[in-house]
Amino acid sequence: MTPSTLSETTPGRDLRHRFLWLGLAMVAGLTMLAIQLYRLQITQGEEYAAKSVANFVKEVRLRADRGLIMDRRGTILVDSRPSFDAFVTPAFCAQCSEEVLPRLGALLGWDDATRKRMEDQVRVARRAAPFLPLPVRVDLTRDEYDRINARRDILDGVEVVPVPHRYYRTGSVLSHVLGYMNEINPDELERLNAEGAHYALGDYVGRRGLERTFESTLIGTDGVRKEVVNARGRVLEEFNDKLGEDSVVPSRPGNNLVLSLDMRLQEEAERAFPGSAGALVVVDVKTGFIRALVSRPGFDPNLLTGRITPAQMAALSRDPLQPMVNRVSANHFSPGSTFKVISTLAAYKSGLFRPESLVNCTGSYRLGARAWRCHKDSGHGPVNGKTALQYSCDWWFYKVADTIGLDPIADMGKALGMGTPTGIGVLAEVPGIMPSSEYHDKVSPGGYTKGMALNSVMGQGDVNATPLQVAMMYAAIANGGTLLKPQLVERVEGLDGRVLEKFDPQVVRTVEIPEAHRKAVMEALVSVVQEPGGTAYRSWLPYRERLAGITVAGKTGSAQVAAIGAIRLKEHQMDFFQRDHAWFAAVAPANDPEIAVVVLNEHGGHGGVDAAPAGMAVITKYFELKKDDAAHPPPRQSTPYVPGMPTAPAQDGAALTRGAPPATGGTGGSDAVAD
């Protein structure tokens, strides 16, 4: 064997190759270690340092109080009350699904579905925000609170925290205006936080009414408190002092809403309203600000904001009177004879009728082969524009519709806000319906016929309006033709009472109404209330002395819900949902109007008997309060509202047919009913 061959296979050469590869591996390993150390200590050092601190320094969220809601005199209607809520912090909850949540569920009486939902929420929170406490039960009872505190040693990551909860001092009164609150859903959480908000899982947000519309105004800014905790989330008090002065950032309450409502007038409106369902609105004729608002039945926002049971929610949704529906603006009805002011103005504008134009009411108006009945079967005899409104004679208006047709009436109605949302914003709205010949050509089989005008001129047929639309329409006629936007909030105030935002009256449009026509209508409306024979005269008599010097102009209405048969049934003989809607609309004082009042007693009967008395009571109260305030100007209050408002009278069980759908408007029948 040659020397060169021996040298190539010697053990020494093979060993050198092994050392070379081993050295390269070590260098590579050290290089990778150096790179990783650089990344951990230099590039991401601050991030991991913060995470290590989070393992023993916990940030406790200090919930901010939501802003107050007050009436125009400063009486507090909505504020916050103390509540104890149970939270779970996923990072500190070892064996959460296996041990902790089953134990907690046993203490709180969870069913299997609730426990499964809580486990899913904790699982999601463990990935998204493990150190953020997740609410698992709000409004603990005293017994629940004691049970959790007694077993804290086996409930790792569970804590009970005082949290401010919304408190609605008026109960079901004003519930549709105020709204309520409930838990934010994941989609809302993502969307709102992307817009710059700071919500967390389990937070509550406003639903409906003022709570929803002014969410960003009412919500405060949360604070934070740092605490030293151990691996199980237990606070180590002896180390908290070492965190320094910056360990607490106080919360800041939200801003306050000052409404245009006067709770003293609201109380009278609630007391006077006679029905189980309906609405009452008081609006300032010159500004559009609402002074009182009733929507009955209502719901308890405290119940919806708190722990409502499935049975309670089902009872609300199955109630045939639909307490969750706002009658003031989110439901429309045939306005009946309250609409006749529009028909009268349209008649005068046509030039074919004047206030003194006479017709002879015989009790039945014939159009073709059909007879259209006046509510007075024997007829009113000779009537003109004034007495037609005073006695609510239907014959005069049938003649108007037969002569001028539907479109001039529709044009006047649309100009005064019929068929269009008022723009109140805070409340859900339906537009109502102001039919025209074009409308009927589109939706009615066979298209428009003249008989449809005879329905509409009476505020029946397809004419539908919300009580708020009727109120704003009467306000516009009273103030000379300025249609205003209704508003519920006068201003936004800071915690110190400083005005941050003020809401001024807003004009929707100005309607040209010749003063002679407006004056003639107002004089007729005064005769409705204050002259013998007027359909509201008997309702005015009990208040005549208390209203000395105050002239009231108004119009009653009874909107037909079911077609009248050959025999007129008495109210008590009819099913509740077949009874007529009772209306009353008024303005006062007639010579210089300040307020417009509209009452709708849904399925209440007759306007003169079942709606006008409530309107007169509210008008009387308004002027008595005005007189008292002038003599003794009240100081600005900031006191809680004391509950004790009257509730709706119980409906006669024999008359109320449970399960029957409530009517939302007229049937299109042509026969008139008495006001």
PDB file of N, CA and C in Angstrom, residues 88-120:
ATOM      1  N   VAL A  88     -65.251  37.215  35.844  1.00  0.00           N
ATOM      2  CA  VAL A  88     -64.214  36.191  35.744  1.00  0.00           C
ATOM      3  C   VAL A  88     -63.080  36.749  34.892  1.00  0.00           C
ATOM      4  N   THR A  89     -61.847  36.680  35.413  1.00  0.00           N
ATOM      5  CA  THR A  89     -60.666  37.077  34.647  1.00  0.00           C
ATOM      6  C   THR A  89     -60.022  35.807  34.111  1.00  0.00           C
ATOM      7  N   PRO A  90     -60.093  35.538  32.807  1.00  0.00           N
ATOM      8  CA  PRO A  90     -59.629  34.255  32.265  1.00  0.00           C
ATOM      9  C   PRO A  90     -58.188  33.910  32.618  1.00  0.00           C
ATOM     10  N   ALA A  91     -57.280  34.890  32.637  1.00  0.00           N
ATOM     11  CA  ALA A  91     -55.873  34.601  32.900  1.00  0.00           C
ATOM     12  C   ALA A  91     -55.654  34.033  34.290  1.00  0.00           C
ATOM     13  N   PHE A  92     -56.530  34.373  35.229  1.00  0.00           N
ATOM     14  CA  PHE A  92     -56.372  33.910  36.611  1.00  0.00           C
ATOM     15  C   PHE A  92     -57.306  32.740  36.940  1.00  0.00           C
ATOM     16  N   CYS A  93     -58.036  32.290  35.952  1.00  0.00           N
ATOM     17  CA  CYS A  93     -59.041  31.253  36.196  1.00  0.00           C
ATOM     18  C   CYS A  93     -58.497  29.901  35.738  1.00  0.00           C
ATOM     19  N   ALA A  94     -57.714  29.250  36.604  1.00  0.00           N
ATOM     20  CA  ALA A  94     -57.177  27.928  36.294  1.00  0.00           C
ATOM     21  C   ALA A  94     -58.302  26.898  36.356  1.00  0.00           C
ATOM     22  N   GLN A  95     -58.264  25.930  35.425  1.00  0.00           N
ATOM     23  CA  GLN A  95     -59.299  24.902  35.345  1.00  0.00           C
ATOM     24  C   GLN A  95     -60.694  25.552  35.318  1.00  0.00           C
ATOM     25  N   CYS A  96     -60.828  26.577  34.474  1.00  0.00           N
ATOM     26  CA  CYS A  96     -62.045  27.390  34.495  1.00  0.00           C
ATOM     27  C   CYS A  96     -63.277  26.577  34.089  1.00  0.00           C
ATOM     28  N   SER A  97     -63.227  25.965  32.916  1.00  0.00           N
ATOM     29  CA  SER A  97     -64.390  25.228  32.437  1.00  0.00           C
ATOM     30  C   SER A  97     -64.622  23.947  33.220  1.00  0.00           C
ATOM     31  N   GLU A  98     -63.529  23.341  33.714  1.00  0.00           N
ATOM     32  CA  GLU A  98     -63.640  22.059  34.389  1.00  0.00           C
ATOM     33  C   GLU A  98     -64.114  22.194  35.837  1.00  0.00           C
ATOM     34  N   GLU A  99     -63.692  23.263  36.527  1.00  0.00           N
ATOM     35  CA  GLU A  99     -63.977  23.352  37.954  1.00  0.00           C
ATOM     36  C   GLU A  99     -64.660  24.660  38.366  1.00  0.00           C
ATOM     37  N   VAL A 100     -64.070  25.806  37.971  1.00  0.00           N
ATOM     38  CA  VAL A 100     -64.515  27.092  38.513  1.00  0.00           C
ATOM     39  C   VAL A 100     -65.933  27.440  38.058  1.00  0.00           C
ATOM     40  N   LEU A 101     -66.175  27.398  36.744  1.00  0.00           N
ATOM     41  CA  LEU A 101     -67.499  27.779  36.253  1.00  0.00           C
ATOM     42  C   LEU A 101     -68.602  26.828  36.729  1.00  0.00           C
ATOM     43  N   PRO A 102     -68.380  25.505  36.780  1.00  0.00           N
ATOM     44  CA  PRO A 102     -69.414  24.651  37.379  1.00  0.00           C
ATOM     45  C   PRO A 102     -69.715  25.007  38.831  1.00  0.00           C
ATOM     46  N   ARG A 103     -68.677  25.334  39.612  1.00  0.00           N
ATOM     47  CA  ARG A 103     -68.915  25.726  41.002  1.00  0.00           C
ATOM     48  C   ARG A 103     -69.698  27.038  41.072  1.00  0.00           C
ATOM     49  N   LEU A 104     -69.280  28.004  40.243  1.00  0.00           N
ATOM     50  CA  LEU A 104     -69.968  29.292  40.241  1.00  0.00           C
ATOM     51  C   LEU A 104     -71.411  29.127  39.779  1.00  0.00           C
ATOM     52  N   GLY A 105     -71.618  28.292  38.763  1.00  0.00           N
ATOM     53  CA  GLY A 105     -72.970  28.052  38.273  1.00  0.00           C
ATOM     54  C   GLY A 105     -73.867  27.433  39.322  1.00  0.00           C
ATOM     55  N   ALA A 106     -73.288  26.550  40.137  1.00  0.00           N
ATOM     56  CA  ALA A 106     -74.078  25.941  41.207  1.00  0.00           C
ATOM     57  C   ALA A 106     -74.489  26.980  42.241  1.00  0.00           C
ATOM     58  N   LEU A 107     -73.593  27.929  42.519  1.00  0.00           N
ATOM     59  CA  LEU A 107     -73.909  28.971  43.500  1.00  0.00           C
ATOM     60  C   LEU A 107     -74.963  29.943  42.976  1.00  0.00           C
ATOM     61  N   LEU A 108     -74.970  30.168  41.656  1.00  0.00           N
ATOM     62  CA  LEU A 108     -75.879  31.155  41.066  1.00  0.00           C
ATOM     63  C   LEU A 108     -77.104  30.531  40.418  1.00  0.00           C
ATOM     64  N   GLY A 109     -77.203  29.217  40.443  1.00  0.00           N
ATOM     65  CA  GLY A 109     -78.386  28.568  39.896  1.00  0.00           C
ATOM     66  C   GLY A 109     -78.454  28.563  38.383  1.00  0.00           C
ATOM     67  N   TRP A 110     -77.300  28.464  37.703  1.00  0.00           N
ATOM     68  CA  TRP A 110     -77.303  28.425  36.244  1.00  0.00           C
ATOM     69  C   TRP A 110     -77.875  27.110  35.746  1.00  0.00           C
ATOM     70  N   ASP A 111     -78.564  27.155  34.637  1.00  0.00           N
ATOM     71  CA  ASP A 111     -78.926  25.919  33.954  1.00  0.00           C
ATOM     72  C   ASP A 111     -77.793  25.540  33.003  1.00  0.00           C
ATOM     73  N   ASP A 112     -77.943  24.398  32.335  1.00  0.00           N
ATOM     74  CA  ASP A 112     -76.864  23.909  31.473  1.00  0.00           C
ATOM     75  C   ASP A 112     -76.576  24.870  30.323  1.00  0.00           C
ATOM     76  N   ALA A 113     -77.627  25.472  29.763  1.00  0.00           N
ATOM     77  CA  ALA A 113     -77.436  26.384  28.632  1.00  0.00           C
ATOM     78  C   ALA A 113     -76.657  27.623  29.057  1.00  0.00           C
ATOM     79  N   THR A 114     -76.979  28.148  30.239  1.00  0.00           N
ATOM     80  CA  THR A 114     -76.276  29.339  30.725  1.00  0.00           C
ATOM     81  C   THR A 114     -74.811  29.022  30.994  1.00  0.00           C
ATOM     82  N   ARG A 115     -74.555  27.891  31.625  1.00  0.00           N
ATOM     83  CA  ARG A 115     -73.162  27.529  31.914  1.00  0.00           C
ATOM     84  C   ARG A 115     -72.373  27.333  30.623  1.00  0.00           C
ATOM     85  N   LYS A 116     -72.996  26.691  29.632  1.00  0.00           N
ATOM     86  CA  LYS A 116     -72.304  26.509  28.349  1.00  0.00           C
ATOM     87  C   LYS A 116     -71.999  27.848  27.696  1.00  0.00           C
ATOM     88  N   ARG A 117     -72.951  28.783  27.781  1.00  0.00           N
ATOM     89  CA  ARG A 117     -72.723  30.113  27.195  1.00  0.00           C
ATOM     90  C   ARG A 117     -71.586  30.833  27.904  1.00  0.00           C
ATOM     91  N   MET A 118     -71.530  30.725  29.228  1.00  0.00           N
ATOM     92  CA  MET A 118     -70.448  31.357  29.977  1.00  0.00           C
ATOM     93  C   MET A 118     -69.092  30.740  29.626  1.00  0.00           C
ATOM     94  N   GLU A 119     -69.063  29.412  29.471  1.00  0.00           N
ATOM     95  CA  GLU A 119     -67.809  28.743  29.102  1.00  0.00           C
ATOM     96  C   GLU A 119     -67.326  29.225  27.740  1.00  0.00           C
ATOM     97  N   ASP A 120     -68.248  29.369  26.802  1.00  0.00           N
ATOM     98  CA  ASP A 120     -67.870  29.852  25.467  1.00  0.00           C
ATOM     99  C   ASP A 120     -67.346  31.277  25.534  1.00  0.00           C
TER     100      ASP A 120
END
